[in-house]
Tab-separated table of C-alpha atoms and ligand atoms in Angstrom:
chain	number	residue	atom	x	y	z
A	1	MET	CA	-4.756	20.595	46.481
A	2	SER	CA	-1.343	19.038	46.927
A	3	LYS	CA	-0.579	15.835	45.087
A	4	LEU	CA	-0.796	12.658	47.174
A	5	ARG	CA	2.480	10.801	47.370
A	6	THR	CA	4.090	7.953	49.305
A	7	VAL	CA	5.711	8.785	52.644
A	8	LYS	CA	9.367	9.810	52.253
A	9	GLY	CA	11.645	6.771	52.096
A	10	MET	CA	8.762	4.372	51.390
A	11	ASN	CA	8.249	2.927	47.929
A	12	ASP	CA	5.590	1.375	45.760
A	13	VAL	CA	6.625	-1.753	43.906
A	14	LEU	CA	4.707	-1.967	40.648
A	15	PRO	CA	4.041	-4.770	38.177
A	16	GLY	CA	7.086	-4.957	35.951
A	17	GLU	CA	9.336	-4.676	39.019
A	18	ILE	CA	7.545	-7.114	41.298
A	19	GLU	CA	8.512	-10.114	39.163
A	20	ARG	CA	12.127	-9.812	40.351
A	21	TRP	CA	10.887	-9.590	43.943
A	22	HIS	CA	8.888	-12.780	43.450
A	23	ARG	CA	11.897	-14.532	41.971
A	24	LEU	CA	14.127	-13.489	44.872
A	25	GLU	CA	11.548	-14.292	47.552
A	26	GLY	CA	10.872	-17.659	45.923
A	27	ALA	CA	14.587	-18.448	45.739
A	28	PHE	CA	15.004	-17.474	49.411
A	29	ARG	CA	12.119	-19.682	50.606
A	30	ASP	CA	13.231	-22.584	48.486
A	31	TRP	CA	16.847	-22.303	49.624
A	32	VAL	CA	16.271	-21.980	53.361
A	33	GLU	CA	13.631	-24.718	53.395
A	34	ARG	CA	16.336	-27.038	52.077
A	35	TYR	CA	18.104	-26.330	55.380
A	36	GLY	CA	15.025	-27.090	57.476
A	37	PHE	CA	13.790	-23.554	58.231
A	38	GLN	CA	10.041	-22.965	58.653
A	39	GLU	CA	8.234	-19.689	58.061
A	40	VAL	CA	6.902	-17.563	60.900
A	41	ARG	CA	4.812	-14.383	60.509
A	42	THR	CA	4.681	-11.931	63.363
A	43	PRO	CA	2.753	-8.621	63.498
A	44	ILE	CA	4.287	-5.477	62.041
A	45	VAL	CA	3.410	-3.573	65.234
A	46	GLU	CA	4.773	-4.580	68.652
A	47	HIS	CA	4.963	-3.040	72.115
A	48	THR	CA	7.781	-0.488	72.092
A	49	GLU	CA	9.317	-2.109	75.155
A	50	LEU	CA	10.155	-5.229	73.151
A	51	PHE	CA	12.582	-3.311	70.955
A	52	GLU	CA	13.920	-1.166	73.799
A	53	ARG	CA	14.788	-4.280	75.781
A	54	GLY	CA	15.643	-6.543	72.847
A	55	ILE	CA	17.708	-4.258	70.598
A	56	GLY	CA	19.192	-2.018	73.292
A	57	GLU	CA	18.482	1.571	74.303
A	58	ALA	CA	21.884	2.876	73.202
A	59	THR	CA	21.480	1.849	69.543
A	60	ASP	CA	20.691	4.264	66.715
A	61	ILE	CA	17.556	2.271	66.001
A	62	VAL	CA	16.041	2.689	69.452
A	63	GLU	CA	17.466	6.154	70.070
A	64	LYS	CA	16.200	7.826	66.949
A	65	GLU	CA	14.888	5.609	64.170
A	66	MET	CA	11.738	3.927	65.453
A	67	TYR	CA	8.228	4.836	64.364
A	68	THR	CA	6.553	4.894	67.753
A	69	PHE	CA	3.047	6.083	68.577
A	70	THR	CA	0.593	5.933	71.430
A	71	ASP	CA	-2.391	3.739	70.704
A	72	LYS	CA	-5.882	5.043	71.440
A	73	ALA	CA	-7.125	3.866	74.804
A	74	GLY	CA	-10.516	3.627	76.463
A	75	GLU	CA	-11.840	6.376	78.750
A	76	GLY	CA	-9.520	6.973	81.694
A	77	LYS	CA	-6.913	4.493	80.444
A	78	GLU	CA	-3.452	5.225	79.215
A	79	GLY	CA	-2.734	4.311	75.580
A	80	LYS	CA	-0.051	1.703	74.938
A	81	ARG	CA	3.208	2.706	73.286
A	82	LEU	CA	3.496	0.773	70.034
A	83	THR	CA	6.243	0.657	67.401
A	84	LEU	CA	6.463	-0.416	63.762
A	85	ARG	CA	9.045	-3.186	63.854
A	86	PRO	CA	12.520	-1.982	62.884
A	87	GLU	CA	13.798	-5.571	62.507
A	88	GLY	CA	12.589	-9.134	62.970
A	89	THR	CA	14.827	-10.726	65.601
A	90	ALA	CA	13.184	-9.325	68.735
A	91	SER	CA	9.687	-10.151	67.403
A	92	CYS	CA	10.703	-13.752	66.687
A	93	VAL	CA	12.079	-14.167	70.198
A	94	ARG	CA	8.873	-12.698	71.627
A	95	ALA	CA	6.806	-15.203	69.622
A	96	TYR	CA	9.094	-18.086	70.588
A	97	LEU	CA	8.617	-17.264	74.269
A	98	GLU	CA	4.938	-16.297	74.087
A	99	HIS	CA	3.956	-19.649	72.571
A	100	ASN	CA	6.134	-21.665	74.972
A	101	LEU	CA	8.141	-23.230	72.186
A	102	GLN	CA	11.216	-23.550	74.352
A	103	GLY	CA	11.764	-27.167	75.129
A	104	GLN	CA	9.327	-28.431	72.474
A	105	GLN	CA	12.162	-29.072	70.079
A	106	PRO	CA	15.842	-29.004	70.914
A	107	VAL	CA	16.549	-26.738	67.950
A	108	THR	CA	14.053	-24.373	66.299
A	109	LYS	CA	14.765	-22.898	62.857
A	110	TRP	CA	12.563	-20.064	61.622
A	111	TYR	CA	12.519	-17.754	58.644
A	112	TYR	CA	10.529	-14.621	57.878
A	113	LEU	CA	10.006	-12.150	55.071
A	114	GLY	CA	8.440	-8.733	55.332
A	115	PRO	CA	8.650	-4.977	55.718
A	116	MET	CA	10.669	-3.255	58.452
A	117	TYR	CA	10.622	0.429	59.418
A	118	ARG	CA	13.506	2.709	60.379
A	119	ARG	CA	13.513	6.467	60.208
A	120	GLU	CA	16.912	6.709	58.506
A	121	ARG	CA	18.073	9.305	55.988
A	122	PRO	CA	16.832	7.886	52.682
A	123	ALA	CA	19.440	7.127	50.025
A	124	LYS	CA	19.874	4.569	47.293
A	125	GLY	CA	19.596	1.196	49.041
A	126	ARG	CA	18.483	2.823	52.313
A	127	TYR	CA	14.783	3.344	52.884
A	128	ARG	CA	12.381	3.996	55.742
A	129	GLN	CA	10.268	1.018	54.796
A	130	PHE	CA	12.423	-1.825	53.511
A	131	TYR	CA	12.008	-5.563	53.231
A	132	GLN	CA	14.054	-8.154	55.000
A	133	ALA	CA	14.295	-11.887	54.617
A	134	GLY	CA	15.780	-13.434	57.721
A	135	CYS	CA	16.466	-16.661	59.583
A	136	GLU	CA	16.772	-17.366	63.291
A	137	ILE	CA	17.958	-20.535	65.056
A	138	TYR	CA	17.270	-21.212	68.733
A	139	GLY	CA	18.946	-23.880	70.805
A	140	ASP	CA	22.288	-24.503	69.059
A	141	PRO	CA	25.348	-22.862	70.632
A	142	GLY	CA	27.455	-23.226	67.474
A	143	PRO	CA	29.983	-22.813	66.042
A	144	TYR	CA	29.165	-25.415	63.338
A	145	VAL	CA	25.663	-24.091	62.797
A	146	ASP	CA	27.177	-20.591	62.531
A	147	ALA	CA	29.410	-21.784	59.693
A	148	GLU	CA	26.504	-23.543	57.997
A	149	LEU	CA	24.367	-20.399	58.205
A	150	ILE	CA	27.062	-18.228	56.627
A	151	ASP	CA	27.704	-20.813	53.921
A	152	MET	CA	23.942	-21.110	53.285
A	153	LEU	CA	23.816	-17.356	52.672
A	154	VAL	CA	26.738	-17.406	50.275
A	155	GLY	CA	25.029	-20.264	48.410
A	156	LEU	CA	21.743	-18.359	48.254
A	157	LEU	CA	23.477	-15.260	46.886
A	158	ARG	CA	25.217	-17.387	44.248
A	159	ASP	CA	21.858	-18.980	43.380
A	160	VAL	CA	20.359	-15.547	42.595
A	161	GLY	CA	23.405	-14.504	40.558
A	162	VAL	CA	25.324	-12.450	43.143
A	163	GLN	CA	28.838	-13.891	43.286
A	164	ASP	CA	31.013	-10.875	43.874
A	165	VAL	CA	30.705	-10.631	47.641
A	166	GLU	CA	32.931	-10.318	50.673
A	167	VAL	CA	32.140	-12.231	53.860
A	168	LEU	CA	33.347	-10.440	56.994
A	169	ILE	CA	33.394	-12.222	60.332
A	170	ASN	CA	34.329	-11.282	63.858
A	171	SER	CA	33.689	-12.477	67.387
A	172	LEU	CA	32.404	-10.242	70.159
A	173	GLY	CA	32.840	-12.795	72.916
A	174	HIS	CA	30.523	-13.007	75.888
A	175	GLY	CA	29.547	-10.574	78.668
A	176	GLU	CA	32.840	-10.544	80.524
A	177	THR	CA	34.934	-10.219	77.377
A	178	ARG	CA	32.753	-7.352	76.238
A	179	ALA	CA	33.064	-5.534	79.561
A	180	ARG	CA	36.876	-5.803	79.552
A	181	TYR	CA	37.057	-4.769	75.918
A	182	ARG	CA	34.691	-1.856	76.417
A	183	ALA	CA	36.895	-0.523	79.208
A	184	ALA	CA	40.050	-0.842	77.083
A	185	LEU	CA	38.363	0.782	74.110
A	186	LEU	CA	37.173	3.698	76.226
A	187	ASP	CA	40.702	4.178	77.600
A	188	TYR	CA	41.944	4.358	74.022
A	189	LEU	CA	39.174	6.583	72.649
A	190	ARG	CA	38.819	9.143	75.450
A	191	PRO	CA	42.072	11.002	74.675
A	192	HIS	CA	40.890	11.255	71.028
A	193	ALA	CA	37.389	12.427	71.955
A	194	ALA	CA	37.789	15.936	70.560
A	195	GLU	CA	38.872	14.597	67.158
A	196	LEU	CA	35.855	12.293	66.758
A	197	SER	CA	32.801	13.147	64.674
A	198	PRO	CA	29.924	14.744	66.623
A	199	ASP	CA	27.930	11.468	66.371
A	200	SER	CA	30.785	9.437	67.821
A	201	GLN	CA	31.423	11.986	70.566
A	202	ARG	CA	27.819	11.643	71.599
A	203	ARG	CA	27.999	7.820	71.532
A	204	LEU	CA	31.396	7.525	73.149
A	205	GLU	CA	30.440	6.899	76.766
A	206	ARG	CA	27.210	5.009	76.155
A	207	ASN	CA	28.200	2.768	73.289
A	208	PRO	CA	31.912	3.052	72.412
A	209	LEU	CA	31.829	-0.030	70.138
A	210	ARG	CA	29.705	1.933	67.669
A	211	VAL	CA	32.612	4.310	67.048
A	212	LEU	CA	34.350	1.394	65.348
A	213	ASP	CA	31.844	1.119	62.512
A	214	SER	CA	31.341	4.836	61.996
A	215	LYS	CA	31.575	5.892	58.347
A	216	ALA	CA	33.103	9.311	59.172
A	217	PRO	CA	36.720	9.488	57.907
A	218	GLN	CA	38.076	11.086	61.119
A	219	ASP	CA	36.520	8.239	63.154
A	220	GLN	CA	37.891	5.583	60.828
A	221	ALA	CA	41.428	6.925	61.224
A	222	ILE	CA	41.140	6.714	65.022
A	223	ALA	CA	39.360	3.331	64.941
A	224	ALA	CA	42.215	1.864	62.876
A	225	GLY	CA	44.524	2.129	65.902
A	226	ALA	CA	41.989	0.868	68.457
A	227	PRO	CA	42.523	-2.324	70.446
A	228	ARG	CA	41.062	-5.438	68.803
A	229	ILE	CA	38.327	-7.372	70.535
A	230	LEU	CA	39.836	-10.637	69.313
A	231	ASP	CA	42.768	-10.002	71.679
A	232	PHE	CA	40.346	-9.908	74.619
A	233	LEU	CA	38.432	-13.135	73.977
A	234	SER	CA	38.222	-15.684	76.796
A	235	PRO	CA	39.763	-19.095	75.956
A	236	GLU	CA	36.226	-20.510	75.334
A	237	ASP	CA	35.269	-17.620	73.056
A	238	ALA	CA	38.559	-17.924	71.191
A	239	ALA	CA	38.077	-21.686	70.704
A	240	HIS	CA	34.522	-21.040	69.398
A	241	PHE	CA	35.888	-18.568	66.862
A	242	ASP	CA	38.737	-20.898	65.811
A	243	GLU	CA	36.286	-23.729	65.235
A	244	LEU	CA	34.015	-21.426	63.229
A	245	ARG	CA	36.907	-20.541	60.949
A	246	ALA	CA	37.961	-24.175	60.590
A	247	ALA	CA	34.390	-25.118	59.630
A	248	LEU	CA	34.233	-22.325	57.035
A	249	ASP	CA	37.585	-23.519	55.687
A	250	ALA	CA	36.227	-27.076	55.463
A	251	LEU	CA	33.219	-25.755	53.516
A	252	GLY	CA	35.520	-23.754	51.250
A	253	THR	CA	33.672	-20.517	52.045
A	254	PRO	CA	36.039	-17.555	51.707
A	255	TYR	CA	35.872	-14.954	54.491
A	256	THR	CA	37.855	-12.089	55.956
A	257	VAL	CA	38.279	-11.596	59.683
A	258	ASP	CA	37.429	-7.972	60.438
A	259	PRO	CA	38.223	-7.274	64.089
A	260	HIS	CA	36.427	-3.933	63.883
A	261	LEU	CA	33.149	-5.363	62.637
A	262	VAL	CA	30.595	-4.507	65.354
A	263	ARG	CA	27.254	-3.805	63.587
A	264	GLY	CA	24.549	-1.529	64.887
A	265	LEU	CA	22.642	-3.771	67.273
A	266	ASP	CA	23.537	-4.345	70.915
A	267	TYR	CA	22.418	-7.939	71.269
A	268	TYR	CA	25.296	-9.712	69.592
A	269	THR	CA	27.616	-12.150	71.350
A	270	ARG	CA	30.416	-14.238	69.846
A	271	THR	CA	29.935	-14.818	66.087
A	272	LEU	CA	29.193	-11.726	64.042
A	273	PHE	CA	29.101	-11.517	60.248
A	274	GLU	CA	28.194	-9.304	57.356
A	275	ILE	CA	28.170	-9.948	53.623
A	276	ARG	CA	28.971	-6.998	51.391
A	277	GLY	CA	28.378	-6.798	47.674
A	278	ARG	CA	31.072	-5.445	45.414
A	279	GLY	CA	29.324	-5.368	42.052
A	280	GLY	CA	25.921	-4.444	40.694
A	281	ASP	CA	24.247	-1.129	41.301
A	282	LEU	CA	24.803	-0.960	45.059
A	283	GLY	CA	26.747	2.213	45.739
A	284	ALA	CA	27.516	3.052	49.368
A	285	GLN	CA	24.851	0.809	50.923
A	286	ASN	CA	26.754	-2.379	50.181
A	287	ALA	CA	25.815	-4.454	53.249
A	288	LEU	CA	23.580	-7.100	51.684
A	289	CYS	CA	23.016	-9.009	54.884
A	290	GLY	CA	24.191	-9.146	58.425
A	291	GLY	CA	23.738	-11.293	61.440
A	292	GLY	CA	25.263	-12.993	64.383
A	293	ARG	CA	24.811	-14.838	67.594
A	294	TYR	CA	22.710	-13.352	70.409
A	295	ASP	CA	23.013	-15.928	73.158
A	296	ASP	CA	21.756	-13.603	75.928
A	297	MET	CA	18.584	-12.165	74.425
A	298	ILE	CA	16.176	-14.991	75.206
A	299	ALA	CA	17.072	-14.907	78.907
A	300	GLN	CA	16.976	-11.098	78.907
A	301	LEU	CA	13.428	-11.200	77.562
A	302	GLY	CA	12.342	-13.643	80.254
A	303	GLY	CA	13.061	-17.113	78.810
A	304	LYS	CA	15.347	-19.934	79.863
A	305	PRO	CA	18.898	-19.181	78.706
A	306	THR	CA	18.975	-20.424	75.099
A	307	PRO	CA	21.681	-19.795	72.513
A	308	ALA	CA	20.526	-18.135	69.304
A	309	ILE	CA	21.876	-16.987	65.962
A	310	GLY	CA	20.361	-15.391	62.883
A	311	PHE	CA	20.698	-12.973	60.016
A	312	ALA	CA	18.616	-10.727	57.823
A	313	LEU	CA	19.183	-9.706	54.250
A	314	GLY	CA	17.883	-6.548	52.648
A	315	ILE	CA	15.661	-7.404	49.702
A	316	GLU	CA	15.987	-4.007	47.974
A	317	ARG	CA	19.782	-4.124	48.259
A	318	LEU	CA	19.975	-7.633	46.931
A	319	LEU	CA	17.773	-6.593	43.990
A	320	LEU	CA	20.269	-3.819	43.216
A	321	ALA	CA	23.085	-6.371	43.242
A	322	MET	CA	21.254	-9.030	41.209
A	323	PRO	CA	21.767	-9.194	37.457
A	324	THR	CA	18.805	-8.135	35.337
A	325	GLU	CA	17.360	-10.871	33.147
A	326	ALA	CA	15.242	-10.697	30.019
A	327	PRO	CA	11.605	-10.722	31.118
A	328	GLN	CA	9.757	-14.000	30.664
A	329	PRO	CA	6.322	-14.055	28.930
A	330	ARG	CA	3.881	-13.067	31.647
A	331	LEU	CA	0.925	-14.950	30.183
A	332	ASP	CA	0.646	-18.216	28.297
A	333	ALA	CA	-2.161	-16.975	26.090
A	334	PHE	CA	-4.380	-14.028	25.292
A	335	LEU	CA	-7.812	-15.158	24.131
A	336	ALA	CA	-9.766	-13.011	21.688
A	337	ALA	CA	-13.379	-13.355	20.506
A	338	GLN	CA	-14.055	-12.696	16.822
A	339	ARG	CA	-17.513	-11.224	17.536
A	340	PRO	CA	-19.068	-9.932	20.785
A	341	GLU	CA	-21.504	-12.874	20.777
A	342	ASP	CA	-18.573	-15.327	20.975
A	343	ARG	CA	-17.791	-14.087	24.494
A	344	PRO	CA	-19.766	-16.689	26.495
A	345	ASP	CA	-17.796	-19.487	24.791
A	346	LEU	CA	-14.604	-17.515	25.299
A	347	LEU	CA	-15.296	-17.376	29.047
A	348	VAL	CA	-15.792	-21.133	29.183
A	349	LEU	CA	-12.609	-21.792	27.230
A	350	ALA	CA	-10.551	-19.355	29.332
A	351	ARG	CA	-11.750	-20.932	32.562
A	352	ALA	CA	-10.891	-24.433	31.337
A	353	LEU	CA	-7.347	-23.294	30.444
A	354	ARG	CA	-6.867	-21.627	33.831
A	355	GLU	CA	-8.109	-24.746	35.559
A	356	ALA	CA	-5.475	-26.622	33.577
A	357	GLY	CA	-2.856	-24.342	35.186
A	358	LEU	CA	-2.277	-21.856	32.361
A	359	ARG	CA	-2.028	-18.086	32.721
A	360	VAL	CA	-4.676	-16.633	30.437
A	361	GLU	CA	-5.968	-13.117	29.834
A	362	THR	CA	-8.976	-11.945	27.818
A	363	ASP	CA	-10.560	-8.689	26.767
A	364	LEU	CA	-14.242	-8.946	27.547
A	365	ARG	CA	-15.339	-5.410	26.677
A	366	GLY	CA	-16.738	-6.350	23.255
A	367	ASN	CA	-14.119	-4.444	21.253
A	368	SER	CA	-13.166	-5.291	17.681
A	369	LEU	CA	-10.942	-8.303	17.024
A	370	LYS	CA	-8.239	-5.941	15.793
A	371	SER	CA	-8.228	-4.025	19.055
A	372	GLN	CA	-8.170	-7.258	21.086
A	373	LEU	CA	-5.191	-8.503	19.090
A	374	ARG	CA	-3.388	-5.215	19.658
A	375	ARG	CA	-3.864	-5.758	23.384
A	376	ALA	CA	-2.682	-9.349	23.020
A	377	ASP	CA	0.513	-8.070	21.392
A	378	LYS	CA	1.197	-5.688	24.255
A	379	SER	CA	0.169	-8.095	26.995
A	380	GLY	CA	3.378	-10.075	27.107
A	381	ALA	CA	1.480	-13.263	26.220
A	382	ARG	CA	3.218	-16.062	24.404
A	383	PHE	CA	0.233	-16.971	22.173
A	384	ALA	CA	-2.839	-15.228	20.797
A	385	VAL	CA	-5.874	-17.503	20.548
A	386	VAL	CA	-8.869	-16.442	18.440
A	387	LEU	CA	-12.279	-17.976	18.820
A	388	GLY	CA	-14.551	-17.247	15.863
A	389	GLU	CA	-17.801	-18.418	14.366
A	390	ALA	CA	-16.242	-21.036	12.054
A	391	GLU	CA	-13.946	-22.382	14.771
A	392	ARG	CA	-16.764	-22.562	17.276
A	393	ALA	CA	-18.694	-24.786	14.912
A	394	LYS	CA	-15.703	-27.105	14.519
A	395	GLY	CA	-14.576	-27.029	18.166
A	396	THR	CA	-11.244	-25.425	17.244
A	397	VAL	CA	-9.394	-22.105	17.702
A	398	MET	CA	-6.793	-20.189	15.694
A	399	LEU	CA	-3.410	-19.908	17.387
A	400	THR	CA	-0.555	-17.435	16.732
A	401	ASP	CA	2.855	-17.522	18.429
A	402	LEU	CA	3.454	-13.881	19.420
A	403	THR	CA	7.130	-14.439	20.171
A	404	GLN	CA	7.852	-15.198	16.479
A	405	ARG	CA	7.910	-12.509	13.855
A	406	ASN	CA	5.390	-13.204	11.022
A	407	ALA	CA	4.315	-16.452	12.675
A	408	GLU	CA	1.731	-18.522	10.765
A	409	ARG	CA	-1.711	-18.904	12.262
A	410	ARG	CA	-2.681	-22.478	12.835
A	411	GLU	CA	-5.881	-24.230	13.735
A	412	VAL	CA	-5.867	-26.281	16.944
A	413	PRO	CA	-8.710	-28.415	18.375
A	414	GLN	CA	-9.959	-26.883	21.620
A	415	ALA	CA	-9.528	-30.256	23.289
A	416	ASN	CA	-5.750	-30.103	22.611
A	417	LEU	CA	-5.285	-26.419	23.339
A	418	ALA	CA	-4.012	-26.694	26.924
A	419	GLN	CA	-1.443	-29.255	25.864
A	420	VAL	CA	-0.231	-27.156	22.933
A	421	LEU	CA	0.032	-23.991	25.079
A	422	ARG	CA	1.950	-25.810	27.776
A	423	ARG	CA	4.569	-26.857	25.266
B	1	HAM	P1	20.691	-5.193	60.163
B	1	HAM	O1	22.123	-5.218	59.823
B	1	HAM	O2	20.193	-4.006	60.879
B	1	HAM	O3	20.399	-6.522	60.991
B	1	HAM	O4	19.852	-5.372	58.847
B	1	HAM	C1	20.077	-6.458	57.977
B	1	HAM	C2	20.045	-6.015	56.531
B	1	HAM	O5	18.844	-5.300	56.271
B	1	HAM	C3	21.148	-5.045	56.145
B	1	HAM	O6	22.330	-5.736	55.834
B	1	HAM	C4	20.556	-4.384	54.920
B	1	HAM	O7	20.721	-5.189	53.771
B	1	HAM	C5	19.089	-4.327	55.257
B	1	HAM	N1	18.726	-2.982	55.757
B	1	HAM	C6	18.887	-2.488	56.996
B	1	HAM	N2	18.438	-1.236	57.080
B	1	HAM	C7	17.987	-0.911	55.858
B	1	HAM	C8	17.396	0.272	55.284
B	1	HAM	N3	17.138	1.355	56.010
B	1	HAM	N4	17.055	0.233	53.963
B	1	HAM	C9	17.280	-0.872	53.223
B	1	HAM	N5	17.827	-2.007	53.710
B	1	HAM	C10	18.176	-2.026	55.006
B	1	HAM	C11	19.174	-6.852	61.505
B	1	HAM	O8	18.162	-6.297	61.227
B	1	HAM	C12	19.206	-8.048	62.413
B	1	HAM	N6	17.840	-8.288	62.891
B	1	HAM	C13	19.780	-9.253	61.698
B	1	HAM	C14	19.814	-10.449	62.584
B	1	HAM	C15	18.934	-11.459	62.609
B	1	HAM	N7	20.717	-10.684	63.520
B	1	HAM	C16	20.408	-11.812	64.130
B	1	HAM	N8	19.319	-12.284	63.601
């Protein structure tokens, strides 16, 4: 029989690793809630059409990376086409419209955390199931909120110890700008078609902007000479971008304007940004987070025209970029019973400590004290607490600090134990 394994590109996260995830997720929640974002949880599975219409049919994601299947249907009915979500933005917009939240508040600020699915070629920092933490804002046309969002991200990264980053920004303008730019780009690229990579040749007519962020060296050489979208912006788009930069300057947030930044999703308008990590263990997958404005999507999916902006950051990538810290004691105390018959009292004591908010582990199998203390040593607990016959009679326990070499045992009244452990 073959060994059972995870699906390619999908990973288990085990105890020992998960603590860093908790720290990062906690820091993310705490940080974005300071800016007024509220959590939303949408299903992992959606109707395929949502992503086709929301993300765009000519994107890599929709063309070839989605996990799509036909749901079982009743007799004589056709099964629905469903897809594991490849990102969170389209789902959030669907929820925003489905629950008629438009108009309830002038500005809605949401955040989410969870797994996403893309059938990409797995590599370090690139997986088929990966976790994103993201934010979306509906109802503010920017550009000040755009600057605040980018600055919030830089602050969050600094808060989790990732300082060595580069913030890239660009503007894609609105519909008309895009159409004029697309035409100019095609005029430039067509004569070079034969020199482009096979992927870019295939994309050329359908989605020429994607050629600009191709990683293939022959494409990059051609892209370097391509017209710049910033030269095509309408006066309103250009003013929006100027104000964004002035706001970032006022915040003191360093950034680089990258006129070839396009990113892989079709829904973006105006502000576009990406934050890349330079240090840590990142390797080639150095895009820690990306986002931008998508002012047309809500109307395209059937809502009243509403401006929107958001971003998502890749949890696994950020974990690669984050410094590793010495692990903290996982438990406050490990309780051991001197004799098997001391276990009922041990249960009572352990429960009281947990009710007092302490993290407590026990070994209830009736093993020798020596074996329990060996487990206590390995458990990552700060203290070992022994409950024996003599102590039971006096209402005390014996306490050893496991973080100190050759620490003295000391007797502590049970009534004071929670207080002592908390210190
Ligand atoms: P995205 O650039 O496709 O944007 O993904 C955002 C981040 O998710 C990336 O910067 C990266 O850190 C992480 N990521 C993407 N694909 C993978 C993968 N296969 N393995 C590991 N990490 C990955 C979006 O998804 C947009 N929804 C962001 C957004 C929100 N725009 C507006 N609102």
